[in-house]
Tab-separated table of C-alpha atoms and ligand atoms in Angstrom:
chain	number	residue	atom	x	y	z
A	22	UNK	CA	0.000	0.000	0.000
A	23	UNK	CA	1.728	3.139	-1.229
A	24	UNK	CA	0.566	6.642	-0.246
A	25	UNK	CA	1.446	8.927	-3.157
A	26	UNK	CA	-1.162	11.643	-2.760
A	27	UNK	CA	-2.033	14.102	-0.021
A	28	UNK	CA	-4.791	16.623	0.519
A	29	UNK	CA	-4.255	19.794	2.542
A	30	UNK	CA	-7.516	21.540	3.415
A	31	UNK	CA	-6.786	25.271	3.552
A	32	UNK	CA	-10.192	26.795	2.943
A	33	UNK	CA	-10.991	27.982	6.489
A	34	UNK	CA	-11.548	31.632	7.285
A	35	UNK	CA	-8.932	31.882	10.048
A	36	UNK	CA	-11.302	33.654	12.424
A	37	UNK	CA	-9.107	32.996	15.473
A	38	UNK	CA	-6.278	35.182	14.162
A	39	UNK	CA	-8.085	38.313	12.980
A	40	UNK	CA	-7.389	40.934	11.776
A	41	UNK	CA	-4.144	39.337	10.518
A	42	UNK	CA	-6.038	36.789	8.501
A	43	UNK	CA	-8.477	39.260	6.952
A	44	UNK	CA	-6.375	39.384	3.791
A	45	UNK	CA	-3.498	36.956	4.514
A	46	UNK	CA	-4.482	33.282	4.499
A	47	UNK	CA	-3.663	31.829	7.921
A	48	UNK	CA	-1.622	29.158	6.122
A	49	UNK	CA	0.636	31.938	4.809
A	50	UNK	CA	1.433	33.458	8.202
A	51	UNK	CA	5.207	33.465	8.660
A	52	UNK	CA	6.895	31.078	11.051
A	53	UNK	CA	10.331	32.661	11.286
A	54	UNK	CA	11.617	32.198	7.723
A	55	UNK	CA	8.820	30.416	5.884
A	56	UNK	CA	5.029	30.272	5.957
A	57	UNK	CA	3.099	27.703	7.984
A	58	UNK	CA	1.991	25.754	4.905
A	59	UNK	CA	5.553	25.088	3.792
A	60	UNK	CA	6.212	23.044	6.934
A	61	UNK	CA	3.108	20.989	6.098
A	62	UNK	CA	4.161	20.397	2.489
A	63	UNK	CA	7.681	19.456	3.646
A	64	UNK	CA	6.257	16.868	6.039
A	65	UNK	CA	4.135	15.359	3.248
A	66	UNK	CA	7.123	15.174	0.901
A	67	UNK	CA	9.341	13.608	3.560
A	68	UNK	CA	6.690	10.912	4.049
A	69	UNK	CA	6.952	9.955	0.363
A	70	UNK	CA	4.030	11.978	-1.021
A	71	UNK	CA	4.488	13.051	-4.654
A	72	UNK	CA	1.249	14.908	-5.466
A	73	UNK	CA	-0.546	17.356	-3.206
A	74	UNK	CA	-3.971	18.917	-3.579
A	75	UNK	CA	-4.535	22.079	-1.567
A	76	UNK	CA	-8.220	22.849	-1.061
A	77	UNK	CA	-8.590	26.619	-1.024
A	78	UNK	CA	-11.289	29.224	-1.231
A	79	UNK	CA	-11.695	32.855	-2.190
A	80	UNK	CA	-8.881	34.982	-0.761
A	81	UNK	CA	-6.355	32.154	-0.707
A	82	UNK	CA	-4.520	32.909	-3.963
A	83	UNK	CA	-1.278	33.936	-2.151
A	84	UNK	CA	-0.852	30.194	-1.473
A	85	UNK	CA	-0.923	29.482	-5.221
A	86	UNK	CA	1.555	32.278	-5.915
A	87	UNK	CA	3.871	30.947	-3.228
A	88	UNK	CA	4.182	27.513	-4.826
A	89	UNK	CA	4.590	28.942	-8.359
A	90	UNK	CA	7.836	29.985	-10.036
A	91	UNK	CA	8.676	33.676	-9.618
A	92	UNK	CA	10.696	34.403	-12.825
A	93	UNK	CA	11.082	38.176	-12.286
A	94	UNK	CA	12.264	37.759	-8.715
A	95	UNK	CA	14.592	34.869	-9.547
A	96	UNK	CA	16.095	36.732	-12.514
A	97	UNK	CA	16.706	39.778	-10.347
A	98	UNK	CA	18.312	37.713	-7.581
A	99	UNK	CA	20.627	35.957	-10.048
A	100	UNK	CA	21.508	39.273	-11.680
A	101	UNK	CA	22.513	40.554	-8.227
A	102	UNK	CA	24.614	37.432	-7.620
A	103	UNK	CA	22.213	36.148	-4.945
A	104	UNK	CA	22.088	32.653	-6.373
A	105	UNK	CA	21.456	30.982	-3.023
A	106	UNK	CA	18.308	33.070	-2.484
A	107	UNK	CA	17.205	32.369	-6.066
A	108	UNK	CA	17.680	28.621	-5.485
A	109	UNK	CA	15.680	28.794	-2.236
A	110	UNK	CA	12.806	30.566	-3.975
A	111	UNK	CA	12.834	28.059	-6.842
A	112	UNK	CA	13.035	25.009	-4.554
A	113	UNK	CA	9.712	25.938	-2.890
A	114	UNK	CA	7.953	25.506	-6.238
A	115	UNK	CA	9.757	22.257	-7.051
A	116	UNK	CA	9.035	20.400	-3.790
A	117	UNK	CA	6.126	18.403	-5.196
A	118	UNK	CA	3.416	18.515	-7.837
A	119	UNK	CA	0.918	20.833	-6.183
A	120	UNK	CA	-2.663	21.191	-7.391
A	121	UNK	CA	-5.355	23.581	-6.210
A	122	UNK	CA	-9.118	23.278	-5.966
A	123	UNK	CA	-11.586	25.696	-4.425
A	124	UNK	CA	-14.040	24.343	-1.909
A	125	UNK	CA	-16.483	27.082	-3.082
A	126	UNK	CA	-18.825	26.572	-0.112
A	127	UNK	CA	-17.905	26.555	3.580
A	128	UNK	CA	-19.582	23.292	4.477
A	129	UNK	CA	-17.005	21.691	6.756
A	130	UNK	CA	-13.861	19.563	6.677
A	131	UNK	CA	-15.716	16.472	5.440
A	132	UNK	CA	-17.051	18.428	2.473
A	133	UNK	CA	-13.587	19.838	1.680
A	134	UNK	CA	-12.136	16.316	1.624
A	135	UNK	CA	-15.039	15.023	-0.476
A	136	UNK	CA	-14.116	17.669	-3.078
A	137	UNK	CA	-10.761	15.859	-3.471
A	138	UNK	CA	-12.344	12.631	-4.760
A	139	UNK	CA	-11.374	13.042	-8.458
A	140	UNK	CA	-7.810	13.992	-7.539
A	141	UNK	CA	-7.403	10.987	-5.238
A	142	UNK	CA	-9.172	8.360	-7.339
A	143	UNK	CA	-9.050	4.816	-6.019
A	144	UNK	CA	-5.980	4.784	-3.791
A	145	UNK	CA	-5.186	5.456	-0.138
A	146	UNK	CA	-4.252	9.077	0.519
A	147	UNK	CA	-3.031	11.374	3.262
A	148	UNK	CA	-4.687	14.417	4.819
A	149	UNK	CA	-2.651	17.070	6.622
A	150	UNK	CA	-4.593	19.848	8.343
A	151	UNK	CA	-3.109	23.217	7.472
A	152	UNK	CA	-3.062	24.565	11.062
A	153	UNK	CA	-1.217	21.706	12.718
A	154	UNK	CA	2.542	21.601	12.476
A	155	UNK	CA	4.041	18.307	13.574
A	156	UNK	CA	7.725	17.816	14.201
A	157	UNK	CA	9.074	14.353	14.905
A	158	UNK	CA	12.450	12.649	14.473
A	159	UNK	CA	10.501	10.528	12.016
A	160	UNK	CA	7.926	12.703	10.200
A	161	UNK	CA	4.525	12.164	11.823
A	162	UNK	CA	2.854	11.430	8.494
A	163	UNK	CA	5.487	8.778	7.830
A	164	UNK	CA	4.604	7.137	11.168
A	165	UNK	CA	0.994	7.004	9.957
A	166	UNK	CA	1.911	5.697	6.500
A	167	UNK	CA	3.931	2.885	8.073
A	168	UNK	CA	1.041	1.917	10.383
A	169	UNK	CA	-1.400	2.023	7.448
A	170	UNK	CA	0.931	-0.148	5.349
A	171	UNK	CA	1.621	-2.621	8.151
A	172	UNK	CA	-2.107	-3.102	8.842
A	173	UNK	CA	-3.473	-2.508	5.294
A	174	UNK	CA	-5.972	0.035	6.554
A	175	UNK	CA	-6.621	3.686	7.406
A	176	UNK	CA	-4.586	5.309	10.173
A	177	UNK	CA	-4.978	8.560	12.096
A	178	UNK	CA	-2.814	10.528	14.516
A	179	UNK	CA	-4.012	10.366	18.125
A	180	UNK	CA	-2.739	11.838	21.382
A	181	UNK	CA	-3.927	11.617	24.978
A	182	UNK	CA	-5.161	14.974	26.266
A	183	UNK	CA	-6.855	16.200	29.468
A	184	UNK	CA	-10.640	16.283	29.933
A	185	UNK	CA	-10.862	20.057	29.645
A	186	UNK	CA	-9.348	20.013	26.135
A	187	UNK	CA	-11.305	17.139	24.588
A	188	UNK	CA	-14.187	19.304	23.335
A	189	UNK	CA	-11.790	21.012	20.895
A	190	UNK	CA	-11.083	17.706	19.134
A	191	UNK	CA	-12.577	14.379	18.142
A	192	UNK	CA	-12.275	11.583	20.656
A	193	UNK	CA	-11.747	7.931	19.662
A	194	UNK	CA	-12.711	4.569	21.121
A	195	UNK	CA	-9.715	2.289	21.386
A	196	UNK	CA	-10.482	-1.407	21.146
A	197	UNK	CA	-7.032	-2.891	21.684
A	198	UNK	CA	-3.332	-2.303	21.228
A	199	UNK	CA	-1.892	-3.714	18.004
A	200	UNK	CA	1.798	-2.869	18.295
A	201	UNK	CA	4.018	-0.187	19.772
A	202	UNK	CA	1.961	3.072	19.680
A	203	UNK	CA	-0.620	1.591	17.273
A	204	UNK	CA	-4.203	0.930	18.431
A	205	UNK	CA	-7.308	-0.502	16.819
A	206	UNK	CA	-10.069	2.128	16.675
A	207	UNK	CA	-13.731	1.220	16.489
A	208	UNK	CA	-15.588	4.493	17.080
A	209	UNK	CA	-15.112	8.252	17.263
A	210	UNK	CA	-17.072	11.455	17.839
A	211	UNK	CA	-16.453	15.109	16.937
A	212	UNK	CA	-15.982	17.743	19.655
A	213	UNK	CA	-17.508	15.733	22.533
A	214	UNK	CA	-18.231	17.135	25.975
A	215	UNK	CA	-16.209	15.381	28.717
A	216	UNK	CA	-19.345	13.270	29.354
A	217	UNK	CA	-19.632	12.240	25.714
A	218	UNK	CA	-15.930	11.440	25.145
A	219	UNK	CA	-15.060	7.902	24.064
A	220	UNK	CA	-11.585	8.178	25.633
A	221	UNK	CA	-9.011	10.884	26.300
A	222	UNK	CA	-7.328	10.064	23.012
A	223	UNK	CA	-8.018	12.883	20.550
A	224	UNK	CA	-7.568	12.996	16.787
A	225	UNK	CA	-4.782	15.349	15.703
A	226	UNK	CA	-4.468	16.747	12.187
A	227	UNK	CA	-2.928	13.827	10.254
A	228	UNK	CA	-4.781	11.015	8.493
A	229	UNK	CA	-4.144	8.235	5.968
A	230	UNK	CA	-7.493	7.076	4.618
A	231	UNK	CA	-8.697	4.447	2.203
A	232	UNK	CA	-10.703	5.826	-0.741
A	233	UNK	CA	-13.900	4.281	0.660
A	234	UNK	CA	-14.248	7.524	2.649
A	235	UNK	CA	-15.536	9.383	-0.434
A	236	UNK	CA	-18.738	7.353	-0.917
A	237	UNK	CA	-19.371	7.679	2.805
A	238	UNK	CA	-18.831	11.459	2.854
A	239	UNK	CA	-21.195	11.841	-0.075
A	240	UNK	CA	-23.975	10.513	2.160
A	241	UNK	CA	-22.861	12.002	5.487
A	242	UNK	CA	-25.363	14.467	6.918
A	243	UNK	CA	-24.168	17.734	8.488
A	244	UNK	CA	-23.120	17.213	12.123
A	245	UNK	CA	-21.477	19.605	14.635
A	246	UNK	CA	-21.868	23.282	13.599
A	247	UNK	CA	-24.189	22.102	10.838
A	248	UNK	CA	-21.072	21.128	8.837
A	249	UNK	CA	-20.178	17.861	7.138
A	250	UNK	CA	-17.620	16.435	9.543
A	251	UNK	CA	-14.734	14.221	8.441
A	252	UNK	CA	-14.966	12.481	11.814
A	253	UNK	CA	-18.581	11.463	11.127
A	254	UNK	CA	-17.434	9.920	7.830
A	255	UNK	CA	-14.508	8.119	9.494
A	256	UNK	CA	-16.864	6.836	12.217
A	257	UNK	CA	-18.756	4.976	9.487
A	258	UNK	CA	-15.501	3.863	7.813
A	259	UNK	CA	-14.093	2.385	11.030
A	260	UNK	CA	-17.316	0.386	11.435
A	261	UNK	CA	-16.768	-1.139	7.977
A	262	UNK	CA	-12.988	-1.593	7.789
A	263	UNK	CA	-10.042	-2.170	10.070
A	264	UNK	CA	-8.851	1.263	11.297
A	265	UNK	CA	-5.874	2.227	13.470
A	266	UNK	CA	-4.731	5.197	15.529
A	267	UNK	CA	-1.066	6.075	15.988
A	268	UNK	CA	-0.045	7.645	19.281
A	269	UNK	CA	2.609	9.526	17.349
A	270	UNK	CA	6.060	10.574	18.516
A	271	UNK	CA	6.801	14.246	18.069
A	272	UNK	CA	5.668	17.755	18.906
A	273	UNK	CA	2.470	19.337	17.681
A	274	UNK	CA	1.824	23.052	17.274
A	275	UNK	CA	-1.664	24.415	16.657
A	276	UNK	CA	-0.769	27.543	14.721
A	277	UNK	CA	-4.437	28.445	14.195
A	278	UNK	CA	-4.747	30.214	17.563
A	279	UNK	CA	-2.640	32.998	19.047
A	280	UNK	CA	-0.923	31.040	21.840
A	281	UNK	CA	-0.065	28.078	19.609
A	282	UNK	CA	1.175	30.421	16.912
A	283	UNK	CA	3.412	32.317	19.364
A	284	UNK	CA	4.735	29.070	20.843
A	285	UNK	CA	5.710	27.810	17.405
A	286	UNK	CA	7.391	31.097	16.468
A	287	UNK	CA	9.522	31.056	19.614
A	288	UNK	CA	10.465	27.371	19.338
A	289	UNK	CA	11.325	27.611	15.655
A	290	UNK	CA	13.226	30.861	16.117
A	291	UNK	CA	15.252	29.282	18.945
A	292	UNK	CA	16.249	26.534	16.505
A	293	UNK	CA	17.190	29.037	13.808
A	294	UNK	CA	20.875	28.915	12.896
A	295	UNK	CA	21.251	32.650	12.389
A	296	UNK	CA	19.196	34.010	15.284
A	297	UNK	CA	18.615	31.129	17.758
A	298	UNK	CA	21.497	31.717	20.201
A	299	UNK	CA	20.907	35.462	20.221
A	300	UNK	CA	17.163	35.007	20.831
A	301	UNK	CA	17.730	32.680	23.775
A	302	UNK	CA	19.797	35.313	25.586
A	303	UNK	CA	17.326	38.032	24.570
A	304	UNK	CA	14.432	36.097	26.145
A	305	UNK	CA	16.392	35.481	29.356
A	306	UNK	CA	17.242	39.177	29.676
A	307	UNK	CA	13.729	40.259	28.732
A	308	UNK	CA	12.122	37.987	31.322
A	309	UNK	CA	14.216	39.677	34.027
A	310	UNK	CA	13.597	43.256	33.034
A	311	UNK	CA	10.518	43.596	30.846
A	312	UNK	CA	8.916	47.020	31.075
A	313	UNK	CA	5.516	47.943	29.669
A	314	UNK	CA	5.750	50.413	26.852
B	199	G1P	C1	-10.437	19.512	13.322
B	199	G1P	C2	-11.263	18.223	13.304
B	199	G1P	C3	-11.160	17.510	14.640
B	199	G1P	C4	-9.707	17.260	14.995
B	199	G1P	C5	-8.923	18.596	14.965
B	199	G1P	C6	-7.429	18.361	15.132
B	199	G1P	O1	-11.043	20.438	14.202
B	199	G1P	O2	-12.607	18.546	12.990
B	199	G1P	O3	-11.853	16.284	14.563
B	199	G1P	O4	-9.622	16.627	16.255
B	199	G1P	O5	-9.103	19.269	13.710
B	199	G1P	O6	-6.742	19.583	15.185
B	199	G1P	P1	-10.747	22.038	14.116
B	199	G1P	O7	-9.394	22.240	14.741
B	199	G1P	O8	-10.763	22.394	12.667
B	199	G1P	O9	-11.852	22.679	14.898
């Protein structure tokens, strides 16, 4: 079972980061030296994905421009002898074959994924949510691909979280452990209250799904927020087919809210070759003597 294709839903309005995201897609917000979506595309590529469909909407064209060639800019950079910068700019566009499709209507994550059915065809595929940045020694999507291949089924990223956070995610019912970090999943529900949760294991933004999900999504009624929920579709799928969750190794950043976005900026900046050491000292000094201005 080879996973060659990935879908990145990037059609959301970004209402948790306004007014920044009024005219800049949240996926294009900078994380130190590159936009959020580049980290997502890099993870997909490092997991073996060759073709990526980004589901967009009105106002998201900066994403398309970003993954295109920029001949004027590149020519100028080369003319100025800045070949390294020109190569960097070009490499972004050459990372993978990237396709774009507009969702057209804001009808939920399940609907956005359903729009990818012609692109995906009849093969297993990956989904990477555009807000969630995952960093693992082994790319998190690769961990999922390996679990999907080993068990010939769908796999999703799961992580144990406290009761007070579960209503922000989907919870899953774990039937039994299959192997190290891999669990059989038999049920799930979207944004449960602590009373409704099926466990404290929540779904995080990475999925490898079999193509059977498309027929299911076509007939899935709107759920939470009156939107077609991917989780509702997967609930049906895991009742029909073997389905596993991977308690993945690695860090996760939710860049779609202010605190998660700030946390990722600081962590990534601290790792930056040029500015990391300087920033560490700056933060130490600042914490001792910060004055309101
Ligand atoms: C989405 C999914 C949810 C999942 C979460 C992971 O929610 O609907 O099932 O647990 O991503 O980040 P959202 O964050 O879009 O509200």
